[in-house]
Amino acid sequence: MDNCHKHNHKESHEHGSHTDAMSNDSTCLPAGTAREFLHRFWIVTFLLIPLVLSNEKISGLFNIDIFGLSKFVQFGIATVIFYFSLVFFQHAWHEIKSRKYGMMTLVSLAVGAGYIFSASSTFIASLNVEFYLEISTLIWVLLFGHYLEARSTASADNALKEVAKLLPNRAHKLIGDVEEDVDTAELIAGDIVLVKPGEKIPADGVVIKGTSNVNESLISGESKPVEKRKDNEVVAGSISLDGSLIVRLSRVGENSTVGKIQNLIAQAQKTKPSSQRIVDKASAILTLVAGVTALLTILVWSLLLGLPFVSAITLGITVLVIACPHALGLAIPTVTMITTALTVKNGVFIKNLAKIETIRKVNYVVFDKTGTLTKGEFGVTDVTTFGDVDEKEVLRIAGSIDKHSSHIIGQSIVDYAHKQNVEFADIDDFKNIAGHGSRAKISGSEYFVGNSALMQKMDISLNENVKDIAGEFFDDGKTVVFIAGGKNILGVIALADEIKPESKATVDKLHELGVKVAMLTGDNEFVAKGVAQELGIDKYFAQVLPEEKYKHIKDLQEKGNIVLMAGDGVNDAPALTQADVGVAIGAGTDIAVEAGDVVLIKSNPNDIVRLIILSKKVYGKIIQNLVWAFGYNIVAIPAAAGVFAGWGFFLRPEIGALVMSFSTVIVVANAMMLKRVNLDV
């Protein structure tokens, strides 16, 4: 148990999350899985039935006689139920050791004192006060609360495991001219491997032979595939799209890019800011108030007012039992359960409700560009024609030629032409010009499709009009493809990662909420600036490497900002973990999903707005529930202590238990009202 405590205590402070919302950060959860808590809950539920029926007052109402041994039956059942409460005593012990007295300390005092006093009363007739039902229902409520909380955090902290999935399990190692399949874990620096089309690169290295377009978007954040040829560096986890590469490995294991990302995630987890949970503050106050009141009740009534000591103890224990936080115990977990259902309905899943307090205070939202604000797909954005040639003719020529090309840019043009219902022509003499484009003949005439280097190589001049238009596209960070017939430029096609239609509305609505917006991207300055200007983003960071994303988030935090980071790639995972709130786009990698505190199921950036609005609503419900729980105790504790005895009023235990149950019903009903919240924005 101590070992478990040391581990979890450390992680609760280092990670700043994934702790039990019903106890404080020092708590260890020896039986903390949702399944185990649910199992205990159902056993106690079953045992409560005979306990209720054997209760003297309840059995009397229904004229049930259990052989005149009801109190011994209750003792036996309550003892079994009490066994299931020992997990709370373990929690309380760690609260006491860390001097952070919270709900578990109060629960353990009430459960322990109530059970011991009730057990004594069973065998000592002069006591004649039993709290079996009250104590057992408290255990039942808290087990259910622990189940809800454990279920909501069960998937936490798996980001590091998910990183390993980036790499292939096997690699084609070359020994001389012999190809041998080996486990990726066996590779060392200096090994030579073959990467075939469609395969992942197993480790960082340098290309020694071959040419291929490589998708590095999950690593670098760069949306455009990068052509790799001899002497170019490649990174682990990137994918060879259309060619084979022979790579000499330079960095493997923890020294590779993927390994460094793992280290960054671990480092970010250690420094992640932690928001103090409201329930812990409430529990600490309530524990102190209840404990002091119970002690004063015993002393005042026995020493000053002359009440028999047994009766004074009965009043003191009644205070503890009445103060036992049934309502407080369900205030947070009930909201958690309802909020989870509500958020999933609206395309959001909050993995850790403790983040609600932080989300509502967010004043800076940082988006990763690729796949978050943009579609993460390379597509045609503009088609400009020159002379008498129309747009469809330019697309017909370009599509007919690029149909025979394996280059990602060419395929994007072909896809766009298909969507425009363009019919392709038959071509002759197709030739791919590596790094430049393609050439072919259509109906005997020669055409060229490629970059400016191809035009220069073919002695095709660009007039000022063409240069100006192409220059504007370049300034916007777009890739420009020239289409030429003979020696004349027929048209220009611009391609870029398309912005999601809802991104502009998202930024505008965040500004309306008083939240600033920043953007991080691995793309170049022109691309970043173009997207930022189009969306009205306050601040952007271009050509950012994974470790720099993490640093930019940290810099914003050090300036006093509460930062929410949204991203979908593995390169975002360290930044997601470092941010006060990490939001993973659901359609992204499992790594981002695991590293985030929140998952956007529908990959809609507008759900960030819904999340912030929801956090304010949920936080309001939490405050209302806690105010009610405290309000109940403000009246109930003094009444149980006999403060109103001068007016002839004592709060009897059974009446207190009824009020306690009513308080719980109010808390649950108030939480249920969250279902009426409208998050349409």
XYZ file of C-alpha atoms in Angstrom:
681
model
C 0.000 0.000 0.000
C 2.802 2.416 0.828
C 4.490 1.785 -2.487
C 1.248 2.446 -4.294
C 0.825 5.639 -2.344
C 4.299 6.925 -3.098
C 3.845 6.320 -6.795
C 0.424 7.889 -7.115
C 1.215 10.752 -4.782
C 4.144 11.653 -6.966
C 2.151 11.396 -10.163
C -0.758 13.390 -8.835
C 1.553 16.328 -8.290
C 3.654 15.808 -11.394
C 0.824 15.136 -13.822
C -1.620 17.467 -12.213
C -4.517 15.200 -13.151
C -5.923 11.678 -13.144
C -6.505 11.791 -9.413
C -9.588 10.900 -7.478
C -12.015 13.779 -7.352
C -13.387 12.575 -4.061
C -10.136 12.727 -2.160
C -7.078 14.904 -2.377
C -3.906 14.486 -4.383
C -2.146 12.400 -1.809
C -4.663 9.609 -2.143
C -3.734 6.232 -3.532
C -6.420 4.144 -5.159
C -5.590 0.545 -4.189
C -8.810 -0.631 -5.813
C -9.129 2.282 -8.158
C -10.383 0.665 -11.322
C -13.920 1.421 -12.421
C -14.730 -2.282 -12.607
C -13.668 -2.906 -9.009
C -15.639 0.027 -7.639
C -18.698 -1.019 -9.643
C -18.376 -4.573 -8.302
C -18.267 -3.268 -4.713
C -21.173 -0.928 -5.405
C -23.455 -3.738 -6.636
C -22.598 -5.960 -3.674
C -23.442 -3.165 -1.246
C -26.642 -2.418 -3.218
C -27.717 -6.033 -2.775
C -26.877 -5.966 0.950
C -28.807 -2.737 1.517
C -32.116 -4.464 0.704
C -32.165 -6.749 3.775
C -30.601 -3.947 5.834
C -33.508 -1.648 5.001
C -36.088 -4.360 5.658
C -34.510 -5.273 8.986
C -34.452 -1.662 10.183
C -36.820 -1.481 13.153
C -38.681 1.614 11.999
C -39.016 0.473 8.396
C -39.943 -3.118 9.260
C -42.504 -1.739 11.692
C -44.099 0.331 8.958
C -44.537 -2.762 6.792
C -45.368 -5.074 9.736
C -42.320 -7.256 9.031
C -40.865 -9.303 11.866
C -37.474 -10.855 11.264
C -37.547 -13.259 14.210
C -37.081 -10.400 16.664
C -33.375 -10.348 15.779
C -33.392 -7.307 13.497
C -30.543 -5.520 15.256
C -28.282 -8.586 15.024
C -29.214 -9.040 11.373
C -28.339 -5.381 10.813
C -25.059 -5.818 12.669
C -24.070 -8.719 10.411
C -25.057 -6.994 7.176
C -23.540 -3.655 8.214
C -20.288 -5.390 9.162
C -19.974 -6.841 5.638
C -20.776 -3.432 4.122
C -18.273 -1.816 6.490
C -15.603 -4.105 5.035
C -16.122 -2.442 1.658
C -15.517 0.961 3.236
C -11.946 0.098 4.241
C -10.736 1.592 0.956
C -11.828 5.000 2.306
C -9.811 4.483 5.487
C -6.740 3.845 3.329
C -7.454 7.114 1.523
C -7.900 8.916 4.833
C -4.609 7.560 6.165
C -2.741 9.131 3.267
C -4.615 12.411 3.716
C -3.578 12.430 7.356
C 0.042 11.531 6.577
C 0.259 14.342 4.034
C -1.634 16.713 6.365
C -4.215 17.383 3.669
C -7.399 16.513 5.466
C -10.278 16.072 3.059
C -13.489 14.194 2.468
C -12.027 10.769 3.151
C -10.897 11.881 6.609
C -14.437 13.025 7.430
C -16.012 9.955 5.838
C -13.724 7.637 7.791
C -14.449 9.465 11.066
C -18.196 9.237 10.486
C -18.209 5.667 9.172
C -15.795 4.411 11.808
C -17.423 6.189 14.754
C -20.936 5.361 13.562
C -20.156 1.690 13.010
C -18.288 1.218 16.303
C -20.973 3.056 18.282
C -23.753 1.131 16.512
C -21.982 -2.193 17.103
C -21.559 -1.291 20.772
C -25.232 -0.308 20.964
C -26.203 -3.694 19.541
C -24.667 -5.455 22.520
C -25.043 -2.710 25.172
C -28.729 -1.997 25.677
C -28.154 1.291 27.527
C -26.741 2.951 24.377
C -29.746 2.132 22.189
C -28.636 4.266 19.178
C -27.730 2.654 15.861
C -26.552 4.260 12.634
C -26.243 1.110 10.498
C -28.520 2.291 7.710
C -27.081 5.801 7.612
C -23.500 4.549 7.552
C -24.216 1.872 4.946
C -26.004 4.253 2.578
C -23.069 6.645 2.876
C -20.671 3.862 1.841
C -23.034 2.976 -1.024
C -23.158 6.566 -2.318
C -19.403 7.062 -2.130
C -18.636 3.764 -3.883
C -20.857 4.873 -6.740
C -19.119 8.252 -6.825
C -15.738 6.548 -6.999
C -16.977 4.349 -9.821
C -18.128 7.362 -11.848
C -14.810 9.133 -11.337
C -12.717 6.042 -12.066
C -14.672 5.428 -15.256
C -14.142 8.992 -16.465
C -10.356 8.763 -16.006
C -9.768 5.112 -16.942
C -8.165 5.947 -20.285
C -5.777 8.552 -18.901
C -2.016 8.506 -19.176
C -1.545 6.167 -22.168
C 0.127 8.691 -24.471
C 3.616 7.258 -24.065
C 2.409 3.784 -25.003
C 0.679 5.140 -28.086
C 3.863 6.779 -29.384
C 5.398 3.361 -29.962
C 2.633 2.592 -32.471
C 4.161 5.147 -34.855
C 6.956 2.780 -35.698
C 6.594 -0.412 -37.728
C 7.048 -3.676 -35.843
C 9.375 -5.031 -38.537
C 11.974 -3.487 -40.823
C 13.753 -4.660 -43.993
C 17.422 -4.697 -42.985
C 19.967 -4.954 -45.801
C 23.092 -7.015 -45.204
C 25.052 -6.650 -48.401
C 22.550 -7.545 -51.119
C 20.475 -9.708 -48.787
C 17.181 -8.367 -47.386
C 16.301 -9.636 -43.913
C 13.168 -8.790 -41.926
C 14.029 -7.946 -38.308
C 12.258 -6.457 -35.285
C 12.535 -2.680 -35.241
C 13.820 -2.897 -31.663
C 16.905 -4.760 -32.919
C 18.053 -1.938 -35.200
C 21.140 0.056 -34.280
C 22.749 3.213 -35.667
C 24.587 2.449 -38.886
C 22.190 -0.253 -40.086
C 20.893 0.032 -43.639
C 17.194 -0.558 -44.256
C 14.886 -0.684 -47.260
C 11.634 1.275 -47.009
C 9.071 0.272 -49.624
C 6.151 2.401 -50.922
C 3.461 2.840 -48.259
C 5.721 1.756 -45.398
C 6.831 3.685 -42.324
C 10.456 4.636 -41.802
C 11.643 2.696 -38.687
C 14.216 5.207 -37.394
C 15.910 8.515 -38.229
C 18.489 8.304 -40.978
C 19.889 9.504 -44.311
C 18.758 8.355 -47.768
C 21.602 6.676 -49.640
C 19.540 5.551 -52.635
C 16.084 6.094 -54.099
C 13.480 8.853 -54.460
C 10.079 9.154 -52.837
C 7.551 11.662 -51.586
C 7.392 11.273 -47.807
C 4.489 12.199 -45.558
C 5.972 13.768 -42.425
C 2.779 15.500 -41.250
C 2.415 13.439 -38.062
C 5.955 14.348 -37.052
C 6.640 17.835 -38.418
C 3.133 19.199 -38.860
C 3.993 20.060 -42.474
C 0.901 19.269 -44.562
C 2.725 19.012 -47.890
C 4.581 15.737 -48.632
C 8.324 16.223 -48.891
C 10.374 14.735 -51.710
C 13.336 12.720 -50.424
C 16.334 11.685 -52.457
C 19.976 10.782 -51.880
C 21.624 12.562 -48.913
C 18.269 13.841 -47.549
C 17.430 13.133 -43.913
C 14.298 11.177 -42.987
C 12.600 10.803 -39.617
C 11.134 7.810 -37.815
C 7.399 7.329 -38.241
C 7.122 9.198 -41.542
C 5.638 7.316 -44.504
C 7.166 6.722 -47.930
C 4.257 7.392 -50.280
C 5.270 6.525 -53.811
C 8.821 5.230 -53.952
C 11.414 3.006 -52.326
C 14.238 4.376 -50.188
C 17.412 2.803 -48.892
C 18.246 4.517 -45.611
C 21.326 4.432 -43.364
C 20.053 4.801 -39.805
C 21.609 7.513 -37.666
C 19.385 7.754 -34.579
C 17.355 4.880 -33.163
C 15.320 4.244 -30.029
C 15.148 7.115 -27.547
C 17.537 9.192 -29.673
C 15.160 9.204 -32.648
C 12.544 11.873 -33.267
C 9.820 9.604 -31.900
C 11.948 8.870 -28.829
C 12.469 12.576 -28.241
C 8.730 13.156 -28.495
C 8.235 10.492 -25.821
C 10.687 12.343 -23.580
C 8.919 15.637 -24.253
C 5.566 14.160 -23.257
C 7.051 12.844 -20.018
C 8.677 16.215 -19.322
C 5.460 18.103 -20.064
C 3.550 15.817 -17.715
C 5.958 16.676 -14.909
C 5.524 20.427 -15.326
C 1.836 20.491 -16.206
C -0.019 23.095 -14.086
C -2.618 21.633 -11.728
C -5.874 23.335 -10.771
C -7.036 22.854 -7.206
C -10.330 21.001 -7.171
C -13.237 22.680 -5.450
C -14.390 19.516 -3.759
C -11.070 19.149 -1.919
C -11.358 22.670 -0.539
C -14.938 22.008 0.500
C -14.027 18.686 2.093
C -11.157 20.185 4.077
C -13.411 22.915 5.493
C -16.255 20.515 6.207
C -13.900 18.036 7.903
C -12.540 20.720 10.204
C -15.995 22.116 11.030
C -17.571 18.703 11.645
C -14.666 17.415 13.704
C -14.448 20.490 15.924
C -18.237 20.652 16.320
C -18.483 16.974 17.290
C -15.745 17.377 19.895
C -17.264 20.558 21.318
C -20.685 18.892 21.415
C -19.361 16.061 23.585
C -17.431 18.399 25.897
C -20.122 21.046 26.287
C -23.002 18.643 26.898
C -21.074 16.333 29.239
C -18.913 18.804 31.183
C -20.911 22.034 31.144
C -24.533 20.990 30.759
C -24.381 17.760 32.774
C -25.725 15.390 30.128
C -24.727 11.730 30.659
C -21.493 10.972 28.821
C -23.120 8.266 26.684
C -25.805 10.707 25.563
C -23.149 13.359 24.827
C -21.207 10.874 22.717
C -24.427 10.012 20.901
C -24.874 13.690 20.016
C -21.232 13.968 18.887
C -21.519 10.939 16.617
C -24.835 12.244 15.321
C -22.976 15.414 14.276
C -20.425 13.360 12.339
C -23.071 11.223 10.679
C -25.244 14.239 9.799
C -22.203 16.100 8.460
C -21.205 13.096 6.352
C -21.226 14.449 2.837
C -23.855 12.394 0.996
C -24.703 15.432 -1.114
C -21.088 16.501 -1.402
C -20.121 12.944 -2.272
C -22.415 13.002 -5.305
C -22.124 16.699 -6.190
C -19.135 16.195 -8.490
C -19.580 12.597 -9.780
C -23.235 13.180 -10.715
C -22.281 16.249 -12.694
C -19.444 14.220 -14.243
C -21.776 11.517 -15.468
C -24.356 13.919 -16.896
C -21.700 16.170 -18.399
C -20.071 13.206 -20.143
C -23.387 12.233 -21.766
C -24.088 15.851 -22.704
C -20.665 16.490 -24.184
C -20.628 13.326 -26.285
C -23.981 14.402 -27.693
C -22.316 17.680 -28.681
C -19.147 16.123 -30.085
C -16.963 16.628 -27.003
C -15.616 14.180 -24.427
C -14.033 15.504 -21.231
C -11.675 12.868 -19.867
C -11.080 14.665 -16.585
C -13.862 16.790 -15.118
C -11.369 18.413 -12.757
C -10.367 20.451 -15.830
C -13.750 22.218 -15.905
C -12.514 24.807 -13.429
C -9.527 25.474 -15.680
C -11.436 25.483 -18.982
C -13.829 28.193 -17.821
C -10.835 30.478 -17.072
C -9.028 29.898 -20.390
C -7.983 33.185 -22.003
C -5.778 31.801 -24.799
C -6.690 29.035 -27.244
C -3.809 27.681 -29.322
C -4.657 25.670 -32.429
C -2.396 23.399 -34.406
C -3.016 24.312 -38.044
C -2.899 21.070 -39.999
C -5.936 18.891 -39.430
C -7.384 21.261 -36.821
C -8.036 24.586 -38.533
C -7.372 23.067 -41.940
C -8.532 19.803 -43.513
C -5.042 18.337 -43.568
C -5.541 17.545 -47.262
C -3.560 18.993 -50.143
C -6.140 20.410 -52.590
C -6.625 22.839 -55.466
C -7.619 26.316 -54.305
C -7.308 28.433 -57.471
C -7.231 27.949 -61.249
C -6.168 30.965 -63.364
C -6.099 30.887 -67.154
C -4.406 33.081 -69.774
C -5.380 33.965 -73.332
C -8.401 32.259 -74.835
C -8.081 29.050 -72.796
C -10.853 28.390 -70.265
C -10.561 26.755 -66.835
C -11.876 23.357 -67.898
C -9.355 23.153 -70.731
C -6.481 23.856 -68.345
C -7.795 21.190 -65.976
C -8.261 18.762 -68.901
C -4.639 19.163 -69.980
C -3.205 19.031 -66.467
C -5.441 16.136 -65.378
C -4.773 14.091 -68.500
C -1.020 14.311 -67.941
C -0.976 14.048 -64.135
C -3.224 11.004 -64.310
C -0.037 9.132 -65.214
C 2.003 10.709 -62.416
C 2.371 9.230 -58.916
C 3.224 12.614 -57.360
C 0.849 13.786 -54.623
C 0.432 17.219 -56.238
C -0.470 15.645 -59.555
C -2.995 13.347 -57.912
C -4.575 16.332 -56.134
C -5.067 18.057 -59.497
C -6.582 14.873 -60.966
C -9.007 14.574 -58.029
C -10.071 18.195 -58.406
C -10.584 17.820 -62.160
C -12.780 14.769 -61.542
C -14.941 16.804 -59.142
C -15.349 19.435 -61.888
C -16.591 16.707 -64.289
C -13.650 17.198 -66.624
C -13.134 14.478 -69.239
C -9.497 13.499 -69.732
C -7.805 13.085 -73.087
C -5.551 10.283 -74.308
C -1.864 11.183 -74.166
C 1.332 10.010 -75.846
C 5.028 10.160 -74.980
C 4.491 10.747 -71.258
C 7.677 11.538 -69.370
C 8.164 12.299 -65.706
C 10.839 14.921 -65.049
C 11.969 14.243 -61.462
C 11.646 17.232 -59.165
C 10.115 19.377 -61.888
C 6.885 17.919 -63.291
C 5.729 16.048 -66.397
C 5.467 16.395 -70.164
C 3.286 14.613 -72.731
C 1.562 14.990 -76.088
C -2.175 15.414 -76.537
C -3.471 15.148 -80.119
C 0.086 15.674 -81.353
C 0.723 18.880 -79.388
C 3.271 18.955 -76.547
C 2.259 20.171 -73.077
C 4.116 20.705 -69.813
C 2.793 20.563 -66.229
C 5.173 21.485 -63.428
C 6.974 24.111 -61.407
C 8.816 27.238 -62.478
C 12.058 25.250 -62.731
C 10.443 23.077 -65.415
C 9.299 26.142 -67.325
C 12.828 27.556 -67.184
C 14.310 24.235 -68.286
C 11.970 24.130 -71.296
C 12.756 27.781 -72.161
C 9.167 28.826 -71.519
C 9.152 32.446 -70.392
C 6.810 33.830 -67.741
C 5.415 37.257 -68.585
C 4.809 39.886 -65.918
C 1.120 39.027 -65.582
C 1.910 35.355 -64.922
C 4.676 36.293 -62.488
C 2.379 38.648 -60.578
C -0.403 36.075 -60.207
C 2.011 33.294 -59.304
C 3.721 35.657 -56.853
C 0.421 36.330 -55.075
C -0.146 32.603 -54.689
C 3.393 32.135 -53.398
C 2.883 34.953 -50.873
C -0.212 33.126 -49.595
C 1.938 30.071 -49.013
C 0.428 28.073 -51.863
C 2.147 25.635 -54.205
C 1.986 26.812 -57.839
C 1.798 24.506 -60.878
C 2.244 25.974 -64.376
C 0.503 24.497 -67.433
C 2.164 25.279 -70.755
C 1.459 24.404 -74.372
C 4.399 24.767 -76.663
C 6.108 27.939 -75.446
C 3.042 29.605 -73.949
C 1.699 29.560 -70.386
C -1.931 28.418 -70.556
C -2.769 28.551 -66.885
C -1.687 28.373 -63.279
C -3.084 26.012 -60.639
C -2.555 26.817 -56.960
C -2.752 24.179 -54.260
C -2.810 24.398 -50.464
C -4.096 22.740 -47.357
C -7.724 23.891 -47.331
C -9.130 25.760 -44.330
C -12.150 24.139 -42.689
C -15.360 26.117 -43.325
C -16.099 26.369 -39.590
C -12.648 27.686 -38.580
C -13.414 31.369 -39.193
C -16.638 31.205 -37.158
C -14.746 29.458 -34.355
C -12.148 32.220 -34.087
C -14.826 34.926 -34.185
C -16.863 33.267 -31.413
C -13.793 32.800 -29.232
C -13.082 36.512 -29.577
C -16.686 37.211 -28.518
C -15.987 35.167 -25.364
C -12.934 37.330 -24.673
C -10.473 34.575 -25.598
C -7.374 35.225 -27.726
C -6.386 32.771 -30.456
C -2.923 31.591 -31.511
C -1.796 29.082 -34.130
C 1.170 26.714 -34.204
C 2.323 25.074 -37.423
C 5.261 23.312 -38.977
C 4.457 25.065 -42.274
C 6.472 28.022 -43.550
C 5.952 31.685 -42.739
C 3.906 32.417 -45.865
C 1.445 29.571 -45.222
C 1.093 30.478 -41.546
C 0.628 34.176 -42.224
C -1.981 33.525 -44.929
C -4.075 31.280 -42.681
C -3.723 33.637 -39.709
C -4.845 36.664 -41.713
C -7.768 34.828 -43.300
C -9.060 33.611 -39.935
C -8.279 36.728 -37.884
C -5.910 34.903 -35.546
C -4.166 37.069 -32.928
C -0.769 35.341 -32.956
C 0.915 32.644 -35.033
C 4.128 30.638 -34.870
C 5.518 29.177 -38.125
C 8.103 26.457 -38.888
C 7.708 25.131 -35.364
C 9.338 21.822 -34.435
C 7.699 19.520 -31.839
C 9.895 20.734 -28.995
C 9.210 24.337 -29.981
C 5.450 23.782 -29.842
C 5.899 22.657 -26.266
C 8.035 25.721 -25.512
C 5.578 28.174 -27.080
C 2.790 26.849 -24.863
C 5.032 27.157 -21.833
C 6.015 30.728 -22.774
C 2.353 31.756 -22.978
C 1.743 30.203 -19.556
C 4.711 32.001 -18.035
C 3.154 35.276 -19.176
C 0.152 34.536 -16.970
C -2.176 33.006 -19.558
C -4.451 30.014 -19.008
C -3.788 28.087 -22.215
C -5.978 25.587 -24.050
C -4.173 23.735 -26.845
C -6.010 21.897 -29.648
C -4.254 19.528 -32.055
C -4.529 16.157 -33.756
C -1.013 14.896 -34.496
C 1.725 13.126 -32.577
C 3.788 16.277 -32.924
C 1.100 18.010 -30.844
C 1.192 15.529 -27.943
C 3.905 17.283 -25.868
C 2.156 20.646 -26.292
C -1.232 19.115 -25.450
C 0.225 17.681 -22.272
C 1.976 20.932 -21.316
C -1.113 23.088 -21.835
C -3.424 23.828 -18.928
C -6.037 22.023 -21.024
C -5.117 19.730 -23.917
C -7.845 19.188 -26.528
C -7.295 16.369 -29.017
C -9.069 16.284 -32.349
C -10.816 12.913 -32.428
C -9.964 12.164 -36.038
C -6.258 12.574 -35.274
C -3.758 10.130 -33.857
C -4.358 7.966 -30.801
C -1.369 9.685 -29.223
C -3.000 13.099 -29.366
C -6.245 11.630 -28.055
C -4.486 10.023 -25.093
C -2.385 13.099 -24.310
C -5.389 15.433 -24.330
C -7.699 16.171 -21.402
C -10.568 16.617 -23.855
C -11.361 14.893 -27.161
C -13.312 16.555 -29.974
C -15.084 13.562 -31.458
C -16.293 15.329 -34.617
C -13.005 17.094 -35.454
C -14.884 20.393 -35.483
C -12.917 23.360 -34.066
C -16.242 25.024 -33.260
C -16.595 22.435 -30.487
C -13.898 24.381 -28.622
C -16.462 27.165 -28.245
C -19.051 24.644 -27.032
C -16.501 23.292 -24.580
C -15.831 26.698 -23.014
C -19.534 27.536 -22.792
C -20.257 24.114 -21.301
C -17.464 24.499 -18.755
C -19.080 27.686 -17.459
C -22.477 25.961 -17.201
C -21.053 22.864 -15.497
C -18.957 24.929 -13.117
C -22.120 26.822 -12.177
C -23.873 23.544 -11.347
C -20.922 22.385 -9.266
C -20.979 25.637 -7.288
C -24.752 25.363 -6.798
C -24.417 21.779 -5.556
C -21.628 22.665 -3.176
C -23.521 25.691 -1.864
C -26.528 23.476 -1.210
C -24.401 20.785 0.462
C -22.829 23.426 2.686
C -26.167 25.134 3.296
C -27.598 21.865 4.518
C -24.652 21.373 6.853
C -24.821 24.956 8.163
C -28.277 24.126 9.532
C -27.984 20.388 10.165
C -24.692 20.338 12.087
C -25.739 22.905 14.726
C -29.113 21.167 15.033
C -27.426 17.792 15.556
C -25.127 19.377 18.132
C -28.153 20.552 20.155
C -27.762 24.263 19.530
C -31.550 24.583 19.280
C -32.196 22.559 22.453
C -33.291 25.729 24.253
C -36.320 25.801 21.986
C -36.966 22.133 22.659
C -35.543 20.911 19.352
C -33.040 18.097 18.897
C -32.271 16.741 15.444
C -32.822 13.045 15.903
C -30.535 10.737 13.854
C -33.367 9.261 11.779
C -34.684 12.743 10.917
C -31.158 13.841 10.090
C -30.775 10.824 7.804
C -34.013 11.784 6.035
C -32.822 15.365 5.557
C -29.481 14.008 4.365
C -31.266 11.892 1.730
C -33.373 14.867 0.677
C -30.184 16.911 0.286
C -28.771 14.215 -1.984
C -31.923 14.167 -4.126
C -31.703 17.942 -4.598
C -28.052 17.697 -5.697
C -28.829 14.963 -8.234
C -31.918 16.795 -9.530
C -29.915 20.008 -9.954
C -27.240 18.134 -11.889
C -29.919 16.574 -14.104
C -30.923 20.060 -15.223
C -27.668 20.176 -17.180
C -29.385 18.026 -19.784
C -31.414 21.083 -20.774
C -28.337 23.143 -21.632
C -28.309 24.259 -25.268
C -24.815 24.352 -26.734
C -25.757 25.317 -30.277
C -23.446 28.153 -31.305
